[in-house]
mmCIF file of C-alpha atoms in Angstrom:
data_model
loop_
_atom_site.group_PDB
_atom_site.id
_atom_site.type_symbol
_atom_site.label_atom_id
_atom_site.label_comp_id
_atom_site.label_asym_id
_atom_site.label_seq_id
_atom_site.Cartn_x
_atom_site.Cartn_y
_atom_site.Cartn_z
ATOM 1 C CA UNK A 83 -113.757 -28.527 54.228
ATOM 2 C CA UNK A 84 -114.371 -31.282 56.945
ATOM 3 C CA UNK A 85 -110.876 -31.950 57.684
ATOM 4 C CA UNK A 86 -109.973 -31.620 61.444
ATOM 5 C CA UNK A 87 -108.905 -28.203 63.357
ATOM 6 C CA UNK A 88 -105.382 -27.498 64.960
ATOM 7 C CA UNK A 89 -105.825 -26.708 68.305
ATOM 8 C CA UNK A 90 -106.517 -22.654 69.112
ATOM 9 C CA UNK A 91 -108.978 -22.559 65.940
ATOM 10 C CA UNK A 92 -112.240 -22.614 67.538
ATOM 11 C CA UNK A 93 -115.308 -21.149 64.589
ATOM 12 C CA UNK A 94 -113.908 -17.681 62.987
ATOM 13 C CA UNK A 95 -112.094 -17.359 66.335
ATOM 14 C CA UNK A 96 -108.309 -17.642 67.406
ATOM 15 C CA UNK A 97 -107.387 -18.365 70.554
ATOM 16 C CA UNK A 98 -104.150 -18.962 72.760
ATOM 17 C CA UNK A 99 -103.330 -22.120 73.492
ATOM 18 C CA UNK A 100 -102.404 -23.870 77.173
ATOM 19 C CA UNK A 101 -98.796 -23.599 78.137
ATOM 20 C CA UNK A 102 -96.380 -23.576 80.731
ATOM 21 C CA UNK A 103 -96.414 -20.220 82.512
ATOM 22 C CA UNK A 104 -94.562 -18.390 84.995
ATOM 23 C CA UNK A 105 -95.444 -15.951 87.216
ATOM 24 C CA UNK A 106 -95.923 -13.045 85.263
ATOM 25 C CA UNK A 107 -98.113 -15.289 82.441
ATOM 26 C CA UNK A 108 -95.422 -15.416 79.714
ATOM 27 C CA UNK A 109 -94.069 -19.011 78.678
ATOM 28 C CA UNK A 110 -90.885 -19.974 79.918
ATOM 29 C CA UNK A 111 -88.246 -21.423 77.093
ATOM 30 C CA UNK A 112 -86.813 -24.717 77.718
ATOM 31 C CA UNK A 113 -83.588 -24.306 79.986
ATOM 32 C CA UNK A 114 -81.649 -27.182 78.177
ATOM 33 C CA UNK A 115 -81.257 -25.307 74.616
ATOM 34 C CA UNK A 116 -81.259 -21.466 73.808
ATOM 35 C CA UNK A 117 -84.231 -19.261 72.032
ATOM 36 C CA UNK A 118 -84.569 -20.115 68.531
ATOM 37 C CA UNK A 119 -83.693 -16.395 67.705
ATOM 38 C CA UNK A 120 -79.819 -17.187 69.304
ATOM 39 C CA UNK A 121 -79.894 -20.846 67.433
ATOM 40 C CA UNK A 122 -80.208 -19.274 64.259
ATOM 41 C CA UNK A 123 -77.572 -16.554 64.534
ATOM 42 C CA UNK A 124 -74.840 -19.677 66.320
ATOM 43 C CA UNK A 125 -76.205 -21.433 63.129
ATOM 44 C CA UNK A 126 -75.623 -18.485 60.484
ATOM 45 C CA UNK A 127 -71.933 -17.443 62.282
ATOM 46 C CA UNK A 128 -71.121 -21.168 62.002
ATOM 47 C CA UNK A 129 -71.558 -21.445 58.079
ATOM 48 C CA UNK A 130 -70.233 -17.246 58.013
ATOM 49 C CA UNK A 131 -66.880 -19.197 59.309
ATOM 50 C CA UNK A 132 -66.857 -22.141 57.076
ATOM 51 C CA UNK A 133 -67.614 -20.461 54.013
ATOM 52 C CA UNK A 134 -64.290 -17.465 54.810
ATOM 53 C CA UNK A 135 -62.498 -20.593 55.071
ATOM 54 C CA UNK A 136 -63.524 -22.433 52.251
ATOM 55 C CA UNK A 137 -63.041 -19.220 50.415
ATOM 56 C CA UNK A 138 -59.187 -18.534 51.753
ATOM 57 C CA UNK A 139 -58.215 -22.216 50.904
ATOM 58 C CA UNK A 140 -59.610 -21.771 46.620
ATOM 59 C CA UNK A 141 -57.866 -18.590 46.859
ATOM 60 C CA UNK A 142 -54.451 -20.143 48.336
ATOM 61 C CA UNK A 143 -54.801 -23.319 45.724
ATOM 62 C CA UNK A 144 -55.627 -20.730 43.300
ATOM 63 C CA UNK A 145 -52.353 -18.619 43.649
ATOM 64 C CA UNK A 146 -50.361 -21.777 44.476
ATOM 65 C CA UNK A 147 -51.482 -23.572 41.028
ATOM 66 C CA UNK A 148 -50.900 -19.951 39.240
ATOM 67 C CA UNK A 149 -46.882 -19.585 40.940
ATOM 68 C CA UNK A 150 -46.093 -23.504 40.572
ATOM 69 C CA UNK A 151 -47.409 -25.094 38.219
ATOM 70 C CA UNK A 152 -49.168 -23.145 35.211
ATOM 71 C CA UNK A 153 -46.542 -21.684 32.631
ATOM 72 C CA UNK A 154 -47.396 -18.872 30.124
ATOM 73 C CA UNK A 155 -47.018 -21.329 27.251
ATOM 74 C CA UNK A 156 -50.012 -23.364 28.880
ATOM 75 C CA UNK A 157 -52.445 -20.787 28.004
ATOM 76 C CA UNK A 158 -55.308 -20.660 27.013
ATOM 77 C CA UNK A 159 -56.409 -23.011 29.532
ATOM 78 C CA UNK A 160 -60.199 -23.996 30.126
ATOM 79 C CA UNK A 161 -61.213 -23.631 33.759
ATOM 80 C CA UNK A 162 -61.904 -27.275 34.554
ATOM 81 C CA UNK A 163 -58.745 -28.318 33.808
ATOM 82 C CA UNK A 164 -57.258 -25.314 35.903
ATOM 83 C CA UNK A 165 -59.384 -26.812 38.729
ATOM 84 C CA UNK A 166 -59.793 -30.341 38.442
ATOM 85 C CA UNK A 167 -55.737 -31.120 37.321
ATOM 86 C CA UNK A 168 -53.340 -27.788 38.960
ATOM 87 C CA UNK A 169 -55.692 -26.485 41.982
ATOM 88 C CA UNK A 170 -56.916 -29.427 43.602
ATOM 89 C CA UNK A 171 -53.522 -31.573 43.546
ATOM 90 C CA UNK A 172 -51.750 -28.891 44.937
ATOM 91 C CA UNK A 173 -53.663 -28.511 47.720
ATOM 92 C CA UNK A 174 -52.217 -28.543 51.405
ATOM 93 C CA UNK A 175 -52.081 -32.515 52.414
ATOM 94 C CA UNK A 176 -55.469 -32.734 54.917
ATOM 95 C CA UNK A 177 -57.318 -29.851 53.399
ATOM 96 C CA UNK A 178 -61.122 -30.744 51.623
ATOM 97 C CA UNK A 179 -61.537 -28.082 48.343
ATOM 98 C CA UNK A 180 -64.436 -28.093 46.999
ATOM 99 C CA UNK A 181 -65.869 -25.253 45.251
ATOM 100 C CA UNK A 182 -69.318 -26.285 45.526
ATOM 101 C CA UNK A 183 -69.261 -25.705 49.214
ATOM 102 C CA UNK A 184 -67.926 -22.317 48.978
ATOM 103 C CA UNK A 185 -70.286 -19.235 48.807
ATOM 104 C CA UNK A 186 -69.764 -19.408 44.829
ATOM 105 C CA UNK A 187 -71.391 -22.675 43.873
ATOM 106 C CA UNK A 188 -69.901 -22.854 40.673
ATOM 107 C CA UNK A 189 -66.413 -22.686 39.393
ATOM 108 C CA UNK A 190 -67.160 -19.960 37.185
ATOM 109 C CA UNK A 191 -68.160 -17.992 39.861
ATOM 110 C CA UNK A 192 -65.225 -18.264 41.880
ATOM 111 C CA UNK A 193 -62.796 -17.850 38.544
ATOM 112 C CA UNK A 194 -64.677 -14.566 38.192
ATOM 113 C CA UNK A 195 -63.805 -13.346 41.665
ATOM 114 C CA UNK A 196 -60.395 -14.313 40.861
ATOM 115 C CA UNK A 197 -60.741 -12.177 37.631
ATOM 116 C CA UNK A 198 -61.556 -9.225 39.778
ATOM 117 C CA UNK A 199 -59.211 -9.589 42.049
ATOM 118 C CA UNK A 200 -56.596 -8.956 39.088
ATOM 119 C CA UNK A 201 -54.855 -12.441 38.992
ATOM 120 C CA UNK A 202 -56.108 -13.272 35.843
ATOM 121 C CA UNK A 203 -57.925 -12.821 33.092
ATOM 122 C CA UNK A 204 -60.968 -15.003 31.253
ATOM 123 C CA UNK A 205 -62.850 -15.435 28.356
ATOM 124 C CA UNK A 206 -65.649 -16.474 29.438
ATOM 125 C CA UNK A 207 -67.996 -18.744 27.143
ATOM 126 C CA UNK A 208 -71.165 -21.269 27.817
ATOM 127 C CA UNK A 209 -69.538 -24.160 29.254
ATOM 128 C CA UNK A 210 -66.717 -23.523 30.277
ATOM 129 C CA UNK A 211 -64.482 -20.274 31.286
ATOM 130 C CA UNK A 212 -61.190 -20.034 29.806
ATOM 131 C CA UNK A 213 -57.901 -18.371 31.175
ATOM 132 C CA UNK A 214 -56.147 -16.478 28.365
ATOM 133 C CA UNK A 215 -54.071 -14.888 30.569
ATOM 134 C CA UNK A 216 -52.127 -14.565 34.314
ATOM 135 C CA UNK A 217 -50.813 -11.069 35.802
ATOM 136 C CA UNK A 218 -47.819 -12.443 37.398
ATOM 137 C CA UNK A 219 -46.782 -8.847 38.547
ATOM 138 C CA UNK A 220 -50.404 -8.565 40.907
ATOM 139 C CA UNK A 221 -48.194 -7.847 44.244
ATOM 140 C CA UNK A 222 -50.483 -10.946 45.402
ATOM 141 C CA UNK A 223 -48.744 -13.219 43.375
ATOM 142 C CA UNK A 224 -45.298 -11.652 43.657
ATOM 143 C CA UNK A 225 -45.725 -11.989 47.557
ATOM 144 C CA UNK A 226 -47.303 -15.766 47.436
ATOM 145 C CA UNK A 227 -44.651 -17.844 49.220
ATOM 146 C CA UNK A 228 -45.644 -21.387 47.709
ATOM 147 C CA UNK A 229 -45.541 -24.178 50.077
ATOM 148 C CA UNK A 230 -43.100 -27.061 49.799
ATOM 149 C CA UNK A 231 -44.097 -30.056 46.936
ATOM 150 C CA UNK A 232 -43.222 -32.751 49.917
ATOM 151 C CA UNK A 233 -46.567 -31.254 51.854
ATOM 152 C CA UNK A 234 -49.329 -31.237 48.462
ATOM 153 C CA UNK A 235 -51.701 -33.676 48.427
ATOM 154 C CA UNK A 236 -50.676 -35.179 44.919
ATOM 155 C CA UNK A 237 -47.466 -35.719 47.177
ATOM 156 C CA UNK A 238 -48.997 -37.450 49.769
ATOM 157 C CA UNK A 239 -51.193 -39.576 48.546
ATOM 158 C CA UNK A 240 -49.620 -43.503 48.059
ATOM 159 C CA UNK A 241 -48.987 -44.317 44.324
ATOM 160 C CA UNK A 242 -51.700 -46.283 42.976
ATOM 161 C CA UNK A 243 -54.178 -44.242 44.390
ATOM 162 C CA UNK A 244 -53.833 -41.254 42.719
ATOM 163 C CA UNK A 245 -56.737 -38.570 41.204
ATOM 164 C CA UNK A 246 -58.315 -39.893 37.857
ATOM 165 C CA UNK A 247 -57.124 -37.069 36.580
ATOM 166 C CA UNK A 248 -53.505 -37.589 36.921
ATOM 167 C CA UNK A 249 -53.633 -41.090 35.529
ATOM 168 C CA UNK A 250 -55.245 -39.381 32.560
ATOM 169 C CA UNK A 251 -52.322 -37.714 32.167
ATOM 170 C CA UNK A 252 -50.193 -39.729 30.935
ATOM 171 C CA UNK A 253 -50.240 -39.971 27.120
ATOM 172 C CA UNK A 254 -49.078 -41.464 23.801
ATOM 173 C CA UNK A 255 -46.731 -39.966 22.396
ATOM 174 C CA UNK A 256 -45.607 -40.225 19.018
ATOM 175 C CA UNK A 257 -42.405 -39.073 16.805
ATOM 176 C CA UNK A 258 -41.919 -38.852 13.087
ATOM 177 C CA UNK A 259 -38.281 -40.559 13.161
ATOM 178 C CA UNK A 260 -35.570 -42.314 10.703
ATOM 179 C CA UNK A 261 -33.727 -44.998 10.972
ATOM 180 C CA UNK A 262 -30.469 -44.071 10.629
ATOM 181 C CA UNK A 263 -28.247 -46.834 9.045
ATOM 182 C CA UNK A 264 -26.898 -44.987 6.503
ATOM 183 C CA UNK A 265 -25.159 -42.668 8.916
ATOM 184 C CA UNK A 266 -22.778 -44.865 10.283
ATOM 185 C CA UNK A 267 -19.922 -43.085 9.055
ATOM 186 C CA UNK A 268 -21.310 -39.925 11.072
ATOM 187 C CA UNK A 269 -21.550 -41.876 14.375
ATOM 188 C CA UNK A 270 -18.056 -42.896 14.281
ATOM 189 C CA UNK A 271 -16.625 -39.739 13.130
ATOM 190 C CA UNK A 272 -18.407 -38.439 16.181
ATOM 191 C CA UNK A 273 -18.068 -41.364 18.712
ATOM 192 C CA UNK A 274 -21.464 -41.871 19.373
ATOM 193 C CA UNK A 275 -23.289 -45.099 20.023
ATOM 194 C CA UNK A 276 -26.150 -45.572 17.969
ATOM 195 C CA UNK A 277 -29.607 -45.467 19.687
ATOM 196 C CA UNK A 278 -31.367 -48.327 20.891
ATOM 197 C CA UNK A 279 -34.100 -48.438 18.526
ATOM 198 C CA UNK A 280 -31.419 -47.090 15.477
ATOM 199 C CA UNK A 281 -33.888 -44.168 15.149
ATOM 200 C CA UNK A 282 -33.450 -40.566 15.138
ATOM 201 C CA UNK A 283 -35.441 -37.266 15.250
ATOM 202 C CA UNK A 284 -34.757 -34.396 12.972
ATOM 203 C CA UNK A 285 -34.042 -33.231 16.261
ATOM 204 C CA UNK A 286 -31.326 -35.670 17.074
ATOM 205 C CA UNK A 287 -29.936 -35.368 12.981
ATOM 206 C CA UNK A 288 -29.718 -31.440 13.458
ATOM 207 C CA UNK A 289 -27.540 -31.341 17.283
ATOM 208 C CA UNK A 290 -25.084 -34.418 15.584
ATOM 209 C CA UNK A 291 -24.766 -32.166 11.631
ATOM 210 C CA UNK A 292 -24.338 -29.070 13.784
ATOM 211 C CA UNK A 293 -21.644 -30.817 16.060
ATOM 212 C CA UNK A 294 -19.833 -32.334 13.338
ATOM 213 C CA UNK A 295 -19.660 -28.978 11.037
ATOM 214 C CA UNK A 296 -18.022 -27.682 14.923
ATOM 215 C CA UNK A 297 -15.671 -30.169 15.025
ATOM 216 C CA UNK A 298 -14.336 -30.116 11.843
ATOM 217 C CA UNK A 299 -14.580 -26.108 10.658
ATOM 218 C CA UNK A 300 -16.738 -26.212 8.000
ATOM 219 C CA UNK A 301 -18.626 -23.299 8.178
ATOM 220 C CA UNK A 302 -17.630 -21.128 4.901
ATOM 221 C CA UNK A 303 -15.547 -18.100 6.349
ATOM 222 C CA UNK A 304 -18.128 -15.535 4.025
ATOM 223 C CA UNK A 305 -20.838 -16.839 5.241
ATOM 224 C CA UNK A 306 -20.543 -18.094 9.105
ATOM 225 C CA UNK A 307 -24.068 -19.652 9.025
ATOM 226 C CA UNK A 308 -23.855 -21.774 6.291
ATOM 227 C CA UNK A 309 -21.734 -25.295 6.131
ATOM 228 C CA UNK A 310 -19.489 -26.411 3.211
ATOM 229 C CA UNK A 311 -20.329 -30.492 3.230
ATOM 230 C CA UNK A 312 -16.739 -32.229 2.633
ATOM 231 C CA UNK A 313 -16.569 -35.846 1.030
ATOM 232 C CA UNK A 314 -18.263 -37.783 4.325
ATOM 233 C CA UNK A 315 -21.790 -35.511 4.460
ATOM 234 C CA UNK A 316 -21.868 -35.656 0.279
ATOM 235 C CA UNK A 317 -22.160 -39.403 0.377
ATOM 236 C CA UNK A 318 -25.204 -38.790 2.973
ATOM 237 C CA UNK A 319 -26.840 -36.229 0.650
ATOM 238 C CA UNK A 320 -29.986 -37.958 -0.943
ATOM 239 C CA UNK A 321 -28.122 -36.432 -4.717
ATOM 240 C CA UNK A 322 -25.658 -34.389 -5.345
ATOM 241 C CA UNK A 323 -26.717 -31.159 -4.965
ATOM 242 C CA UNK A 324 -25.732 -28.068 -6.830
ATOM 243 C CA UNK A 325 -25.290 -26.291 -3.886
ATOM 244 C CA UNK A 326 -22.159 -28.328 -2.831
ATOM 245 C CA UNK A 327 -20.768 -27.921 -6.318
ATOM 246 C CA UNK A 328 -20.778 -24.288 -6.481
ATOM 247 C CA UNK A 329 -19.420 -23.442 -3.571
ATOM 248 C CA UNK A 330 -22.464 -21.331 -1.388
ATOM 249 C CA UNK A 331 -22.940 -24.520 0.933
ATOM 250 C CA UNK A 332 -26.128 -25.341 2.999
ATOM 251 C CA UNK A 333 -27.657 -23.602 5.531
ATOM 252 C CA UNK A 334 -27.893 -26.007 8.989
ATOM 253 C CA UNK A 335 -31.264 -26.549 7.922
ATOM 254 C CA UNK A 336 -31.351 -27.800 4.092
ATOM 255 C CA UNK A 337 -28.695 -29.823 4.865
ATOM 256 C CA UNK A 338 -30.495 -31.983 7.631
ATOM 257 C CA UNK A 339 -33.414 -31.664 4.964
ATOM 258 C CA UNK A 340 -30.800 -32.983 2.183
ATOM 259 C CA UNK A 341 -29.401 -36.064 4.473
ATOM 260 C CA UNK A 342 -33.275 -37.184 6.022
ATOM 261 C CA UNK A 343 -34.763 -37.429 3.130
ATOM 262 C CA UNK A 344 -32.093 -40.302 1.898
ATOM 263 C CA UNK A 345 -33.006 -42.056 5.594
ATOM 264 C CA UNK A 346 -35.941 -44.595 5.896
ATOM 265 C CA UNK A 347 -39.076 -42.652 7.333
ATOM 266 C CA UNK A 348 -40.995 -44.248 10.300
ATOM 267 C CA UNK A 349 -42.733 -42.858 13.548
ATOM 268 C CA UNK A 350 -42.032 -44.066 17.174
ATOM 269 C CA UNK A 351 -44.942 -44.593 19.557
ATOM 270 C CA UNK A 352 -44.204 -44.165 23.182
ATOM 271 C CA UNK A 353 -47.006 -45.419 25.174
ATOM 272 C CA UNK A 354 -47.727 -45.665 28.954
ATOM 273 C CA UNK A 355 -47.460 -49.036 30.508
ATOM 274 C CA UNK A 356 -50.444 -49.471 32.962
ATOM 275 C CA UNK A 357 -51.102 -52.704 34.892
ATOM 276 C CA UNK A 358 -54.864 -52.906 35.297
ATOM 277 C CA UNK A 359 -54.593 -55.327 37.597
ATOM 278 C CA UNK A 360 -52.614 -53.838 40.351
ATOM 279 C CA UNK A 361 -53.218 -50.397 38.876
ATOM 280 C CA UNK A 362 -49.447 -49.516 39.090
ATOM 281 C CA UNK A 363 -47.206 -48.871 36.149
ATOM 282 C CA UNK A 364 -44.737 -52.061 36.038
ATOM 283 C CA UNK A 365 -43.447 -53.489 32.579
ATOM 284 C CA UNK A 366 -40.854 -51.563 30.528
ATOM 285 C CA UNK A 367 -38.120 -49.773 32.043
ATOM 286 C CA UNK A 368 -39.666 -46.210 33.405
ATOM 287 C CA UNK A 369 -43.405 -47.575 32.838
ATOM 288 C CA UNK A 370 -43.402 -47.021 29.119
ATOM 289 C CA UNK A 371 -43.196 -48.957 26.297
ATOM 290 C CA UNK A 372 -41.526 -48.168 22.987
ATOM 291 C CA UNK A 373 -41.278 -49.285 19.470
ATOM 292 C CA UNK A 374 -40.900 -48.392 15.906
ATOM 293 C CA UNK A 375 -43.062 -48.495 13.045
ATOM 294 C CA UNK A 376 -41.801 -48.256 9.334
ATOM 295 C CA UNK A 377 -43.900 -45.355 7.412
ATOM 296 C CA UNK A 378 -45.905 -42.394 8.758
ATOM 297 C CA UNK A 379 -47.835 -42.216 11.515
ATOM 298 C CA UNK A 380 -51.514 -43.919 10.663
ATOM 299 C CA UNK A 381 -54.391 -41.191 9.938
ATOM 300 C CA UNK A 382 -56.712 -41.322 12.808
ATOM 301 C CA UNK A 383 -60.583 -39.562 11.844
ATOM 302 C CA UNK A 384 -63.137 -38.890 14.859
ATOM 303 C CA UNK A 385 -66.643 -37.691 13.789
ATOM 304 C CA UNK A 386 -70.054 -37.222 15.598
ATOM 305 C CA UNK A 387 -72.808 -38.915 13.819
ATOM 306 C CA UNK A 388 -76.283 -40.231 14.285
ATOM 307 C CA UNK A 389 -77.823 -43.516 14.392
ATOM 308 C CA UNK A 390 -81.492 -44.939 15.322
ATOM 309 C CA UNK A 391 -81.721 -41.698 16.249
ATOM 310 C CA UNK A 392 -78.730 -41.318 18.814
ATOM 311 C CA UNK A 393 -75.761 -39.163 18.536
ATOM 312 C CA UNK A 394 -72.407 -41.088 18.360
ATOM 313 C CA UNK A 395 -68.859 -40.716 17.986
ATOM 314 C CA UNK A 396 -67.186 -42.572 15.427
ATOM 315 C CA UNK A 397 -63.570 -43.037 15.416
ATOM 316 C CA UNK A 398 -62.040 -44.496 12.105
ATOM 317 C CA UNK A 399 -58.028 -45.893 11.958
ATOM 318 C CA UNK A 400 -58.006 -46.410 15.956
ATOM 319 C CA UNK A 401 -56.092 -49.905 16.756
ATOM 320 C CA UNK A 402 -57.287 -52.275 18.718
#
């Protein structure tokens, strides 16, 4: 085709190009670095080495995550999260994870080898794998010796600098609560002091009932699960009920039912104080932030929609 030759390509003929020789005619390999035959197989023993130990430290954050941190209540839990917020935090202070360098490529590969290893089991879907399940009595994980918290990674590293991940932890949280004026009488039967907010959970209303029917025998001697209200929890009943009248009582529950729904409903909202600035949580006492809002808690829709032709997310009753 008119382009140039490589040297040795001479017509239809091949022929052996000029080198150095020795004695015997056969080319002589550079003293300074070995064949390229011994090259490869340093090269191929060197990533054979990297790769077993790139595969032993997934397996150790693996079993560490599984004995430490993940409870059976957690499950199901989608692999990412598995990897990206237990394994990789827990990781030995100094150590690089990454399952992308392993032999595995892909996190769904290694869960898999986990899988058959008989740690734990997955349903596995497109995206994402998902662990429904952890064998706790594998002798692998029975003989796991964790390592100490002080000598993690999420331990070591100084606060502020933390994962994205575990910043993105922290979350609103928000409680269906009432304000409990009305049961003054009940705090200073029982000597308590009144929260600081003067808000309780049904929670809260049930352990304070349950400790006043305790102090003050009231559970019916027919029926030891079911409390006989005397003249202080009728004036916190929200009517008078026939079932103090006749005699049968309330059961622990009805009558926390009975006094709440005389009470003021509202919802608390416990939020996470972050300073963007400094990014260090500062502000209210503990880094959170707390307050009380009269009704229920605000309906919040999210919805996927299109527009000019896009896909978007729409969020509806969000604040500011």
């Amino acid at each position: 085709m008119g382009s140039p030759r490589p040297a040795g390509f001479v017509g239809d003929q091949i022929h052996a190009t000029e080198g150095p020789e020795d004695e015997e005619g056969e080319k002589t390999p550079d003293k300074g670095s070995p064949p390229e035959a011994e090259k490869a197989t340093e090269e191929d023993g060197k990533d054979e080495e990297t790769d077993a130990d790139m595969v032993e430290k997934l397996e150790a954050c693996l079993l560490q995550a599984l004995k430490t941190r993940i409870k059976d209540r957690d499950l199901p839990l989608a692999g990412n999260t598995l990897y990206a917020q237990h394994m990789r935090p827990c990781r030995r202070a100094g150590w690089n994870v990454d399952v992308k360098v392993a032999p595995f490529k892909k996190l769904s590969a290694f869960l898999s080898h986990a899988e058959e290893q008989g740690w734990l089991a997955l349903k596995k879907s497109s995206a994402d794998p998902i662990v429904t399940r952890i064998f706790r009595d594998h002798p692998d994980l029975i003989q796991w010796k964790p390592w100490p918290k002080e000598v993690t990674a999420e331990a070591e590293e100084p606060k502020g600098t933390q994962e994205p991940s575990s910043l993105a932890s922290a979350s609103i949280k928000i409680e269906v609560v009432w304000r409990i004026g009305k049961l003054k009488p009940l705090l200073e039967a029982l000597k308590l002091e009144g929260p600081a907010d003067g808000c309780w959970t049904k929670e809260d209303c049930t352990e304070a009932l349950k400790s006043y029917a305790d102090s003050n025998t009231l559970w019916l001697k027919n029926n030891r699960k079911r409390i006989g209200p005397d003249s202080l929890l009728c004036s916190l009943l929200d009517s008078e009920p026939q079932a103090s009248s006749s005699g049968s009582g309330f059961s622990l529950e009805g009558l926390v039912d009975h006094v709440v729904r005389s009470l003021p409903l509202c919802h608390r909202v416990t939020a996470p104080y972050l300073s963007l600035a400094s990014n260090e949580q500062g502000g209210a006492a503990g880094g959170v932030k707390c307050y009380v809002r009269p009704g229920k808690p605000p309906v919040v829709q999210v919805r996927t929609d299109t527009r000019r032709g896009h896909h978007v997310t729409l969020i509806h009753g969000l604040e500011a």
